[in-house]
Amino acid sequence: MLRFALELIPSLALGMVLGLRFPQLPSRLARPLVRWGVPLSLVGLLLRSGMGGELLVAGLLAALVNAAGLLLLLAIPPLRRSIPHGSLQLGSVVGNTGYFGIPVAVALLPPASLGFSISYDLVGTLITWSLGPLLVQGLAFDARRALVVLWGSPACKGLAIALLLHLSPWGGLLSRLLWGPSQLLLLLALSVVGMRLGVSLREGVSMEPHEGRILARALAFKLLAMPLLMVLISAAFPLPTLVRQAVVLQAAAPTAVSVLLLAEAAGRDADRAAHLVLATTLAALVTVPGWWWLLLHLPGA
């Protein structure tokens, strides 16, 4: 957690300074990050995990909890009205597992948990970049459009490239070479959050009380409802304790930075997304240790 804080705070602070000085910078950086940064980061994670079939359980649980969260927000009218913006609906479900969740798992769990955490992150990334653009842009969902977005998503590109590299004779070497750049890209993505907040500060953008209440509801859904959903869903399966702990900690991660990147690229709700990313990240420094304490005291732990 200390290492995470030491990396997070400088990235956000540098981003805020740059955003105050260069207000157009976050929009310019978001597009290349979406097009090239996400596939490269995904390739690094996939090659590092080894792409083993035994990680399918964590991936299945990630798909179930993300689908359940989105279904609750979109299908239940009171919940949909309480968090009406597509970017906040997406941010209430998908987590920053790549930068926050995986380091937390490394800090709190044995090394064997890394594969489960990465598997969860990959599924969450695929959901974010396939369904995320539809939610952020406010488009009506239909299967044909979802397939088109999925086919052209950075996640699919990353999966295809990683599979080819994994099957090549240079898979091991490339996994070591790409891991560092993938981490640097995550730091750059975090700096975009700071840039967006710097732009908001420069423009004097303040949050209305009504917007603050919506943000608080989105924060509570992400940091409380999503990990609780994972506790309940994982309890329905005879899972090893390590797997359950790994997936619950990933579900408890704050809002994914990719939500802000999508909002920036779409040119809508970027301020809301930036506030949610920052608020959930800071609050998760308290809530994630709380979920860890709860996991240690669950029956069978």
PDB file of C-alpha atoms in Angstrom:
ATOM      1  CA  MET A   1       0.000   0.000   0.000  1.00  0.00           C
ATOM      2  CA  LEU A   2       2.904   2.357   0.761  1.00  0.00           C
ATOM      3  CA  ARG A   3       4.461   1.702  -2.651  1.00  0.00           C
ATOM      4  CA  PHE A   4       1.128   2.378  -4.328  1.00  0.00           C
ATOM      5  CA  ALA A   5       0.716   5.676  -2.475  1.00  0.00           C
ATOM      6  CA  LEU A   6       4.265   6.737  -3.331  1.00  0.00           C
ATOM      7  CA  GLU A   7       3.535   6.182  -7.035  1.00  0.00           C
ATOM      8  CA  LEU A   8      -0.031   7.523  -7.063  1.00  0.00           C
ATOM      9  CA  ILE A   9       0.513  10.872  -5.343  1.00  0.00           C
ATOM     10  CA  PRO A  10       3.409  12.088  -7.583  1.00  0.00           C
ATOM     11  CA  SER A  11       1.545  10.996 -10.737  1.00  0.00           C
ATOM     12  CA  LEU A  12      -1.599  12.864  -9.737  1.00  0.00           C
ATOM     13  CA  ALA A  13       0.345  15.943  -8.571  1.00  0.00           C
ATOM     14  CA  LEU A  14       2.393  16.136 -11.777  1.00  0.00           C
ATOM     15  CA  GLY A  15      -0.766  15.686 -13.827  1.00  0.00           C
ATOM     16  CA  MET A  16      -2.535  18.519 -11.984  1.00  0.00           C
ATOM     17  CA  VAL A  17       0.393  20.891 -12.632  1.00  0.00           C
ATOM     18  CA  LEU A  18       0.406  19.988 -16.329  1.00  0.00           C
ATOM     19  CA  GLY A  19      -3.384  20.331 -16.550  1.00  0.00           C
ATOM     20  CA  LEU A  20      -3.249  23.808 -15.035  1.00  0.00           C
ATOM     21  CA  ARG A  21      -0.594  24.873 -17.540  1.00  0.00           C
ATOM     22  CA  PHE A  22      -1.784  22.965 -20.646  1.00  0.00           C
ATOM     23  CA  PRO A  23      -5.599  22.499 -20.539  1.00  0.00           C
ATOM     24  CA  GLN A  24      -5.732  20.714 -23.936  1.00  0.00           C
ATOM     25  CA  LEU A  25      -3.176  18.089 -22.925  1.00  0.00           C
ATOM     26  CA  PRO A  26      -5.493  15.484 -21.305  1.00  0.00           C
ATOM     27  CA  SER A  27      -7.740  15.278 -24.381  1.00  0.00           C
ATOM     28  CA  ARG A  28      -4.718  14.876 -26.653  1.00  0.00           C
ATOM     29  CA  LEU A  29      -3.195  12.145 -24.504  1.00  0.00           C
ATOM     30  CA  ALA A  30      -6.441  10.201 -24.013  1.00  0.00           C
ATOM     31  CA  ARG A  31      -6.822   9.180 -27.653  1.00  0.00           C
ATOM     32  CA  PRO A  32      -3.365   7.584 -28.144  1.00  0.00           C
ATOM     33  CA  LEU A  33      -3.664   5.939 -24.733  1.00  0.00           C
ATOM     34  CA  VAL A  34      -6.971   4.366 -25.803  1.00  0.00           C
ATOM     35  CA  ARG A  35      -5.609   3.287 -29.187  1.00  0.00           C
ATOM     36  CA  TRP A  36      -2.123   2.060 -28.239  1.00  0.00           C
ATOM     37  CA  GLY A  37      -1.634   2.175 -24.465  1.00  0.00           C
ATOM     38  CA  VAL A  38      -4.429  -0.212 -23.488  1.00  0.00           C
ATOM     39  CA  PRO A  39      -3.427  -2.968 -25.959  1.00  0.00           C
ATOM     40  CA  LEU A  40       0.220  -2.761 -24.895  1.00  0.00           C
ATOM     41  CA  SER A  41      -0.640  -2.895 -21.184  1.00  0.00           C
ATOM     42  CA  LEU A  42      -2.957  -5.839 -21.785  1.00  0.00           C
ATOM     43  CA  VAL A  43      -0.271  -7.694 -23.735  1.00  0.00           C
ATOM     44  CA  GLY A  44       2.184  -7.208 -20.861  1.00  0.00           C
ATOM     45  CA  LEU A  45      -0.304  -8.528 -18.300  1.00  0.00           C
ATOM     46  CA  LEU A  46      -1.290 -11.501 -20.442  1.00  0.00           C
ATOM     47  CA  LEU A  47       2.265 -12.583 -21.115  1.00  0.00           C
ATOM     48  CA  ARG A  48       3.195 -12.128 -17.450  1.00  0.00           C
ATOM     49  CA  SER A  49       0.279 -14.309 -16.305  1.00  0.00           C
ATOM     50  CA  GLY A  50       1.247 -17.159 -18.620  1.00  0.00           C
ATOM     51  CA  MET A  51      -2.295 -17.393 -20.057  1.00  0.00           C
ATOM     52  CA  GLY A  52      -2.956 -20.647 -18.187  1.00  0.00           C
ATOM     53  CA  GLY A  53      -6.352 -22.330 -18.365  1.00  0.00           C
ATOM     54  CA  GLU A  54      -6.474 -22.717 -14.574  1.00  0.00           C
ATOM     55  CA  LEU A  55      -7.195 -18.994 -14.271  1.00  0.00           C
ATOM     56  CA  LEU A  56     -10.610 -19.334 -15.939  1.00  0.00           C
ATOM     57  CA  VAL A  57     -12.389 -19.530 -12.574  1.00  0.00           C
ATOM     58  CA  ALA A  58     -11.316 -16.020 -11.571  1.00  0.00           C
ATOM     59  CA  GLY A  59     -12.233 -14.759 -15.030  1.00  0.00           C
ATOM     60  CA  LEU A  60     -15.686 -16.320 -14.782  1.00  0.00           C
ATOM     61  CA  LEU A  61     -16.271 -14.693 -11.390  1.00  0.00           C
ATOM     62  CA  ALA A  62     -15.141 -11.332 -12.789  1.00  0.00           C
ATOM     63  CA  ALA A  63     -17.621 -11.666 -15.658  1.00  0.00           C
ATOM     64  CA  LEU A  64     -20.437 -12.611 -13.272  1.00  0.00           C
ATOM     65  CA  VAL A  65     -19.920  -9.768 -10.805  1.00  0.00           C
ATOM     66  CA  ASN A  66     -19.441  -7.099 -13.487  1.00  0.00           C
ATOM     67  CA  ALA A  67     -22.512  -8.303 -15.361  1.00  0.00           C
ATOM     68  CA  ALA A  68     -24.521  -8.399 -12.125  1.00  0.00           C
ATOM     69  CA  GLY A  69     -23.452  -4.847 -11.216  1.00  0.00           C
ATOM     70  CA  LEU A  70     -24.370  -3.445 -14.618  1.00  0.00           C
ATOM     71  CA  LEU A  71     -27.669  -5.331 -14.619  1.00  0.00           C
ATOM     72  CA  LEU A  72     -28.609  -3.874 -11.239  1.00  0.00           C
ATOM     73  CA  LEU A  73     -27.810  -0.323 -12.351  1.00  0.00           C
ATOM     74  CA  LEU A  74     -29.526  -0.540 -15.731  1.00  0.00           C
ATOM     75  CA  ALA A  75     -32.520  -2.775 -15.023  1.00  0.00           C
ATOM     76  CA  ILE A  76     -33.713  -1.406 -11.666  1.00  0.00           C
ATOM     77  CA  PRO A  77     -35.316   2.042 -12.261  1.00  0.00           C
ATOM     78  CA  PRO A  78     -34.556   3.561  -8.808  1.00  0.00           C
ATOM     79  CA  LEU A  79     -30.878   2.625  -9.123  1.00  0.00           C
ATOM     80  CA  ARG A  80     -30.719   3.861 -12.707  1.00  0.00           C
ATOM     81  CA  ARG A  81     -32.217   7.203 -11.698  1.00  0.00           C
ATOM     82  CA  SER A  82     -29.891   7.511  -8.706  1.00  0.00           C
ATOM     83  CA  ILE A  83     -26.812   7.194 -10.989  1.00  0.00           C
ATOM     84  CA  PRO A  84     -28.120   8.511 -14.322  1.00  0.00           C
ATOM     85  CA  HIS A  85     -24.885   9.185 -16.230  1.00  0.00           C
ATOM     86  CA  GLY A  86     -23.367   6.437 -18.371  1.00  0.00           C
ATOM     87  CA  SER A  87     -19.792   7.209 -17.349  1.00  0.00           C
ATOM     88  CA  LEU A  88     -20.696   6.989 -13.655  1.00  0.00           C
ATOM     89  CA  GLN A  89     -22.659   3.780 -14.218  1.00  0.00           C
ATOM     90  CA  LEU A  90     -19.582   2.268 -15.839  1.00  0.00           C
ATOM     91  CA  GLY A  91     -17.339   3.704 -13.117  1.00  0.00           C
ATOM     92  CA  SER A  92     -19.581   2.219 -10.431  1.00  0.00           C
ATOM     93  CA  VAL A  93     -18.806  -1.281 -11.712  1.00  0.00           C
ATOM     94  CA  VAL A  94     -15.375  -1.579 -13.355  1.00  0.00           C
ATOM     95  CA  GLY A  95     -12.346  -1.287 -11.112  1.00  0.00           C
ATOM     96  CA  ASN A  96      -8.742  -0.147 -11.387  1.00  0.00           C
ATOM     97  CA  THR A  97      -7.523  -3.694 -10.922  1.00  0.00           C
ATOM     98  CA  GLY A  98      -4.431  -3.285 -13.078  1.00  0.00           C
ATOM     99  CA  TYR A  99      -2.860  -0.497 -11.057  1.00  0.00           C
ATOM    100  CA  PHE A 100      -4.581  -0.713  -7.685  1.00  0.00           C
ATOM    101  CA  GLY A 101      -5.998  -4.226  -7.309  1.00  0.00           C
ATOM    102  CA  ILE A 102      -2.976  -6.212  -8.449  1.00  0.00           C
ATOM    103  CA  PRO A 103      -0.464  -4.308  -6.243  1.00  0.00           C
ATOM    104  CA  VAL A 104      -2.843  -4.788  -3.307  1.00  0.00           C
ATOM    105  CA  ALA A 105      -2.985  -8.531  -4.017  1.00  0.00           C
ATOM    106  CA  VAL A 106       0.812  -8.669  -4.189  1.00  0.00           C
ATOM    107  CA  ALA A 107       1.045  -6.844  -0.850  1.00  0.00           C
ATOM    108  CA  LEU A 108      -1.601  -8.827   1.023  1.00  0.00           C
ATOM    109  CA  LEU A 109      -1.706 -12.287  -0.575  1.00  0.00           C
ATOM    110  CA  PRO A 110       0.831 -15.022  -1.407  1.00  0.00           C
ATOM    111  CA  PRO A 111       2.508 -14.864  -4.851  1.00  0.00           C
ATOM    112  CA  ALA A 112       0.198 -17.609  -6.148  1.00  0.00           C
ATOM    113  CA  SER A 113      -2.673 -15.093  -6.156  1.00  0.00           C
ATOM    114  CA  LEU A 114      -1.128 -12.972  -8.908  1.00  0.00           C
ATOM    115  CA  GLY A 115      -2.531 -15.166 -11.664  1.00  0.00           C
ATOM    116  CA  PHE A 116      -6.079 -14.941 -10.296  1.00  0.00           C
ATOM    117  CA  SER A 117      -5.797 -11.178  -9.944  1.00  0.00           C
ATOM    118  CA  ILE A 118      -4.493 -10.753 -13.490  1.00  0.00           C
ATOM    119  CA  SER A 119      -7.256 -13.009 -14.857  1.00  0.00           C
ATOM    120  CA  TYR A 120      -9.854 -10.830 -13.121  1.00  0.00           C
ATOM    121  CA  ASP A 121      -8.226  -7.711 -14.547  1.00  0.00           C
ATOM    122  CA  LEU A 122      -8.245  -9.080 -18.095  1.00  0.00           C
ATOM    123  CA  VAL A 123     -11.967  -9.865 -18.030  1.00  0.00           C
ATOM    124  CA  GLY A 124     -12.747  -6.478 -16.493  1.00  0.00           C
ATOM    125  CA  THR A 125     -10.648  -4.769 -19.168  1.00  0.00           C
ATOM    126  CA  LEU A 126     -12.484  -6.644 -21.914  1.00  0.00           C
ATOM    127  CA  ILE A 127     -15.863  -5.596 -20.483  1.00  0.00           C
ATOM    128  CA  THR A 128     -14.713  -1.978 -20.089  1.00  0.00           C
ATOM    129  CA  TRP A 129     -13.528  -1.573 -23.655  1.00  0.00           C
ATOM    130  CA  SER A 130     -16.391  -3.486 -25.259  1.00  0.00           C
ATOM    131  CA  LEU A 131     -19.471  -2.203 -23.399  1.00  0.00           C
ATOM    132  CA  GLY A 132     -17.875   0.935 -21.946  1.00  0.00           C
ATOM    133  CA  PRO A 133     -18.069   3.076 -25.110  1.00  0.00           C
ATOM    134  CA  LEU A 134     -21.783   2.315 -25.415  1.00  0.00           C
ATOM    135  CA  LEU A 135     -22.473   3.472 -21.862  1.00  0.00           C
ATOM    136  CA  VAL A 136     -20.242   6.552 -21.951  1.00  0.00           C
ATOM    137  CA  GLN A 137     -21.641   7.752 -25.284  1.00  0.00           C
ATOM    138  CA  GLY A 138     -25.236   7.051 -24.224  1.00  0.00           C
ATOM    139  CA  LEU A 139     -25.905   4.673 -27.120  1.00  0.00           C
ATOM    140  CA  ALA A 140     -28.757   2.183 -27.012  1.00  0.00           C
ATOM    141  CA  PHE A 141     -27.528  -1.362 -26.562  1.00  0.00           C
ATOM    142  CA  ASP A 142     -27.997  -3.937 -29.275  1.00  0.00           C
ATOM    143  CA  ALA A 143     -26.079  -7.123 -29.962  1.00  0.00           C
ATOM    144  CA  ARG A 144     -24.818  -6.077 -33.403  1.00  0.00           C
ATOM    145  CA  ARG A 145     -23.377  -2.778 -32.153  1.00  0.00           C
ATOM    146  CA  ALA A 146     -21.804  -4.524 -29.149  1.00  0.00           C
ATOM    147  CA  LEU A 147     -20.084  -7.038 -31.444  1.00  0.00           C
ATOM    148  CA  VAL A 148     -18.763  -4.240 -33.677  1.00  0.00           C
ATOM    149  CA  VAL A 149     -17.385  -2.338 -30.665  1.00  0.00           C
ATOM    150  CA  LEU A 150     -15.955  -5.555 -29.190  1.00  0.00           C
ATOM    151  CA  TRP A 151     -14.213  -6.468 -32.448  1.00  0.00           C
ATOM    152  CA  GLY A 152     -12.582  -3.053 -32.685  1.00  0.00           C
ATOM    153  CA  SER A 153     -11.832  -2.665 -28.972  1.00  0.00           C
ATOM    154  CA  PRO A 154      -8.269  -2.251 -27.666  1.00  0.00           C
ATOM    155  CA  ALA A 155      -8.833  -5.294 -25.443  1.00  0.00           C
ATOM    156  CA  CYS A 156      -9.451  -7.587 -28.422  1.00  0.00           C
ATOM    157  CA  LYS A 157      -6.371  -6.203 -30.163  1.00  0.00           C
ATOM    158  CA  GLY A 158      -4.313  -6.841 -27.054  1.00  0.00           C
ATOM    159  CA  LEU A 159      -5.655 -10.382 -26.682  1.00  0.00           C
ATOM    160  CA  ALA A 160      -4.871 -11.210 -30.300  1.00  0.00           C
ATOM    161  CA  ILE A 161      -1.338  -9.789 -30.114  1.00  0.00           C
ATOM    162  CA  ALA A 162      -0.632 -11.501 -26.781  1.00  0.00           C
ATOM    163  CA  LEU A 163      -1.805 -14.870 -28.098  1.00  0.00           C
ATOM    164  CA  LEU A 164       0.488 -14.608 -31.120  1.00  0.00           C
ATOM    165  CA  LEU A 165       3.454 -13.546 -28.978  1.00  0.00           C
ATOM    166  CA  HIS A 166       2.721 -16.244 -26.388  1.00  0.00           C
ATOM    167  CA  LEU A 167       2.868 -18.930 -29.083  1.00  0.00           C
ATOM    168  CA  SER A 168       6.090 -17.535 -30.553  1.00  0.00           C
ATOM    169  CA  PRO A 169       9.571 -18.639 -29.419  1.00  0.00           C
ATOM    170  CA  TRP A 170      10.121 -15.166 -27.940  1.00  0.00           C
ATOM    171  CA  GLY A 171       7.142 -15.163 -25.554  1.00  0.00           C
ATOM    172  CA  GLY A 172       9.236 -15.319 -22.366  1.00  0.00           C
ATOM    173  CA  LEU A 173      11.622 -12.588 -23.443  1.00  0.00           C
ATOM    174  CA  LEU A 174       8.821 -10.290 -24.608  1.00  0.00           C
ATOM    175  CA  SER A 175       6.890 -10.752 -21.355  1.00  0.00           C
ATOM    176  CA  ARG A 176       9.892  -9.347 -19.468  1.00  0.00           C
ATOM    177  CA  LEU A 177      10.439  -6.531 -21.954  1.00  0.00           C
ATOM    178  CA  LEU A 178       6.801  -5.395 -22.056  1.00  0.00           C
ATOM    179  CA  TRP A 179       6.072  -5.510 -18.321  1.00  0.00           C
ATOM    180  CA  GLY A 180       7.964  -2.286 -17.605  1.00  0.00           C
ATOM    181  CA  PRO A 181       6.342  -0.259 -20.430  1.00  0.00           C
ATOM    182  CA  SER A 182       2.903  -1.492 -19.383  1.00  0.00           C
ATOM    183  CA  GLN A 183       3.487  -0.165 -15.863  1.00  0.00           C
ATOM    184  CA  LEU A 184       4.719   3.174 -17.229  1.00  0.00           C
ATOM    185  CA  LEU A 185       1.550   3.459 -19.306  1.00  0.00           C
ATOM    186  CA  LEU A 186      -0.537   2.921 -16.181  1.00  0.00           C
ATOM    187  CA  LEU A 187       1.356   5.757 -14.478  1.00  0.00           C
ATOM    188  CA  LEU A 188       0.710   7.966 -17.507  1.00  0.00           C
ATOM    189  CA  ALA A 189      -2.985   7.095 -17.338  1.00  0.00           C
ATOM    190  CA  LEU A 190      -3.042   8.131 -13.677  1.00  0.00           C
ATOM    191  CA  SER A 191      -1.386  11.422 -14.572  1.00  0.00           C
ATOM    192  CA  VAL A 192      -4.268  12.054 -17.011  1.00  0.00           C
ATOM    193  CA  VAL A 193      -6.601  11.953 -13.995  1.00  0.00           C
ATOM    194  CA  GLY A 194      -4.511  14.684 -12.374  1.00  0.00           C
ATOM    195  CA  MET A 195      -4.487  16.679 -15.632  1.00  0.00           C
ATOM    196  CA  ARG A 196      -8.281  16.552 -15.838  1.00  0.00           C
ATOM    197  CA  LEU A 197      -8.568  17.752 -12.245  1.00  0.00           C
ATOM    198  CA  GLY A 198      -6.055  20.517 -13.016  1.00  0.00           C
ATOM    199  CA  VAL A 199      -8.189  21.638 -15.964  1.00  0.00           C
ATOM    200  CA  SER A 200     -11.272  21.675 -13.734  1.00  0.00           C
ATOM    201  CA  LEU A 201      -9.407  23.789 -11.172  1.00  0.00           C
ATOM    202  CA  ARG A 202      -8.197  26.181 -13.887  1.00  0.00           C
ATOM    203  CA  GLU A 203     -11.720  26.609 -15.249  1.00  0.00           C
ATOM    204  CA  GLY A 204     -13.211  26.978 -11.803  1.00  0.00           C
ATOM    205  CA  VAL A 205     -15.481  23.967 -12.249  1.00  0.00           C
ATOM    206  CA  SER A 206     -17.325  23.223  -9.017  1.00  0.00           C
ATOM    207  CA  MET A 207     -19.687  20.392  -8.200  1.00  0.00           C
ATOM    208  CA  GLU A 208     -23.309  21.176  -7.458  1.00  0.00           C
ATOM    209  CA  PRO A 209     -24.852  19.521  -4.370  1.00  0.00           C
ATOM    210  CA  HIS A 210     -27.008  17.335  -6.614  1.00  0.00           C
ATOM    211  CA  GLU A 211     -23.930  16.179  -8.549  1.00  0.00           C
ATOM    212  CA  GLY A 212     -22.148  15.513  -5.257  1.00  0.00           C
ATOM    213  CA  ARG A 213     -24.947  13.208  -4.135  1.00  0.00           C
ATOM    214  CA  ILE A 214     -24.804  11.291  -7.416  1.00  0.00           C
ATOM    215  CA  LEU A 215     -21.031  10.949  -7.031  1.00  0.00           C
ATOM    216  CA  ALA A 216     -21.449   9.672  -3.455  1.00  0.00           C
ATOM    217  CA  ARG A 217     -23.934   7.020  -4.612  1.00  0.00           C
ATOM    218  CA  ALA A 218     -21.584   5.892  -7.393  1.00  0.00           C
ATOM    219  CA  LEU A 219     -18.703   5.733  -4.892  1.00  0.00           C
ATOM    220  CA  ALA A 220     -20.752   3.636  -2.449  1.00  0.00           C
ATOM    221  CA  PHE A 221     -21.829   1.244  -5.193  1.00  0.00           C
ATOM    222  CA  LYS A 222     -18.237   0.723  -6.384  1.00  0.00           C
ATOM    223  CA  LEU A 223     -16.507   0.354  -3.028  1.00  0.00           C
ATOM    224  CA  LEU A 224     -19.265  -1.342  -1.004  1.00  0.00           C
ATOM    225  CA  ALA A 225     -21.867  -2.976  -3.256  1.00  0.00           C
ATOM    226  CA  MET A 226     -19.464  -4.502  -5.795  1.00  0.00           C
ATOM    227  CA  PRO A 227     -17.214  -6.327  -3.290  1.00  0.00           C
ATOM    228  CA  LEU A 228     -20.323  -7.441  -1.390  1.00  0.00           C
ATOM    229  CA  LEU A 229     -21.708  -8.870  -4.641  1.00  0.00           C
ATOM    230  CA  MET A 230     -18.457 -10.758  -5.126  1.00  0.00           C
ATOM    231  CA  VAL A 231     -18.578 -12.143  -1.579  1.00  0.00           C
ATOM    232  CA  LEU A 232     -22.098 -13.442  -2.235  1.00  0.00           C
ATOM    233  CA  ILE A 233     -21.370 -14.810  -5.719  1.00  0.00           C
ATOM    234  CA  SER A 234     -18.102 -16.487  -4.731  1.00  0.00           C
ATOM    235  CA  ALA A 235     -19.825 -18.088  -1.722  1.00  0.00           C
ATOM    236  CA  ALA A 236     -21.996 -20.036  -4.174  1.00  0.00           C
ATOM    237  CA  PHE A 237     -18.920 -21.933  -5.436  1.00  0.00           C
ATOM    238  CA  PRO A 238     -16.592 -24.318  -3.571  1.00  0.00           C
ATOM    239  CA  LEU A 239     -13.535 -22.120  -4.048  1.00  0.00           C
ATOM    240  CA  PRO A 240     -10.165 -22.207  -2.298  1.00  0.00           C
ATOM    241  CA  THR A 241      -9.777 -19.392   0.224  1.00  0.00           C
ATOM    242  CA  LEU A 242      -6.967 -17.783  -1.783  1.00  0.00           C
ATOM    243  CA  VAL A 243      -9.125 -17.501  -4.904  1.00  0.00           C
ATOM    244  CA  ARG A 244     -12.020 -15.949  -2.964  1.00  0.00           C
ATOM    245  CA  GLN A 245      -9.728 -13.440  -1.269  1.00  0.00           C
ATOM    246  CA  ALA A 246      -8.107 -12.481  -4.579  1.00  0.00           C
ATOM    247  CA  VAL A 247     -11.362 -11.834  -6.457  1.00  0.00           C
ATOM    248  CA  VAL A 248     -13.007  -9.924  -3.594  1.00  0.00           C
ATOM    249  CA  LEU A 249     -10.006  -7.601  -3.326  1.00  0.00           C
ATOM    250  CA  GLN A 250     -10.178  -6.997  -7.081  1.00  0.00           C
ATOM    251  CA  ALA A 251     -13.904  -6.236  -6.868  1.00  0.00           C
ATOM    252  CA  ALA A 252     -13.107  -3.733  -4.089  1.00  0.00           C
ATOM    253  CA  ALA A 253     -10.683  -1.750  -6.295  1.00  0.00           C
ATOM    254  CA  PRO A 254     -11.599   1.894  -7.056  1.00  0.00           C
ATOM    255  CA  THR A 255     -12.998   3.091 -10.375  1.00  0.00           C
ATOM    256  CA  ALA A 256     -10.853   2.218 -13.386  1.00  0.00           C
ATOM    257  CA  VAL A 257      -8.802   5.021 -14.937  1.00  0.00           C
ATOM    258  CA  SER A 258     -10.008   3.712 -18.313  1.00  0.00           C
ATOM    259  CA  VAL A 259     -13.450   5.197 -17.537  1.00  0.00           C
ATOM    260  CA  LEU A 260     -11.844   8.645 -17.595  1.00  0.00           C
ATOM    261  CA  LEU A 261      -9.948   7.817 -20.787  1.00  0.00           C
ATOM    262  CA  LEU A 262     -13.202   6.778 -22.480  1.00  0.00           C
ATOM    263  CA  ALA A 263     -14.958   9.935 -21.275  1.00  0.00           C
ATOM    264  CA  GLU A 264     -12.072  12.085 -22.511  1.00  0.00           C
ATOM    265  CA  ALA A 265     -12.055  10.345 -25.897  1.00  0.00           C
ATOM    266  CA  ALA A 266     -15.848  10.725 -26.218  1.00  0.00           C
ATOM    267  CA  GLY A 267     -15.760  14.374 -25.120  1.00  0.00           C
ATOM    268  CA  ARG A 268     -18.460  13.989 -22.460  1.00  0.00           C
ATOM    269  CA  ASP A 269     -18.665  13.593 -18.669  1.00  0.00           C
ATOM    270  CA  ALA A 270     -14.875  13.856 -18.265  1.00  0.00           C
ATOM    271  CA  ASP A 271     -15.166  15.994 -15.119  1.00  0.00           C
ATOM    272  CA  ARG A 272     -17.619  13.569 -13.505  1.00  0.00           C
ATOM    273  CA  ALA A 273     -15.393  10.619 -14.383  1.00  0.00           C
ATOM    274  CA  ALA A 274     -12.280  12.354 -13.021  1.00  0.00           C
ATOM    275  CA  HIS A 275     -14.009  13.183  -9.721  1.00  0.00           C
ATOM    276  CA  LEU A 276     -15.203   9.577  -9.362  1.00  0.00           C
ATOM    277  CA  VAL A 277     -11.764   8.098 -10.120  1.00  0.00           C
ATOM    278  CA  LEU A 278     -10.052  10.359  -7.592  1.00  0.00           C
ATOM    279  CA  ALA A 279     -12.734  10.017  -4.890  1.00  0.00           C
ATOM    280  CA  THR A 280     -12.881   6.224  -5.083  1.00  0.00           C
ATOM    281  CA  THR A 281      -9.081   5.953  -5.180  1.00  0.00           C
ATOM    282  CA  LEU A 282      -8.674   7.978  -2.006  1.00  0.00           C
ATOM    283  CA  ALA A 283     -11.588   6.242  -0.244  1.00  0.00           C
ATOM    284  CA  ALA A 284     -10.267   2.801  -1.251  1.00  0.00           C
ATOM    285  CA  LEU A 285      -7.196   3.400   0.907  1.00  0.00           C
ATOM    286  CA  VAL A 286      -9.641   2.942   3.806  1.00  0.00           C
ATOM    287  CA  THR A 287     -12.246   0.533   2.389  1.00  0.00           C
ATOM    288  CA  VAL A 288      -9.850  -2.044   0.899  1.00  0.00           C
ATOM    289  CA  PRO A 289      -8.115  -2.725   4.254  1.00  0.00           C
ATOM    290  CA  GLY A 290     -11.622  -3.026   5.720  1.00  0.00           C
ATOM    291  CA  TRP A 291     -12.586  -5.699   3.186  1.00  0.00           C
ATOM    292  CA  TRP A 292      -9.278  -7.468   3.844  1.00  0.00           C
ATOM    293  CA  TRP A 293     -10.066  -7.572   7.565  1.00  0.00           C
ATOM    294  CA  LEU A 294     -13.522  -8.952   6.772  1.00  0.00           C
ATOM    295  CA  LEU A 295     -12.076 -11.650   4.509  1.00  0.00           C
ATOM    296  CA  LEU A 296      -9.759 -12.800   7.276  1.00  0.00           C
ATOM    297  CA  HIS A 297     -12.767 -13.243   9.615  1.00  0.00           C
ATOM    298  CA  LEU A 298     -15.163 -14.951   7.202  1.00  0.00           C
ATOM    299  CA  PRO A 299     -16.000 -18.608   7.974  1.00  0.00           C
ATOM    300  CA  GLY A 300     -13.435 -20.909   6.418  1.00  0.00           C
ATOM    301  CA  ALA A 301     -10.799 -18.172   6.066  1.00  0.00           C
TER     302      ALA A 301
END
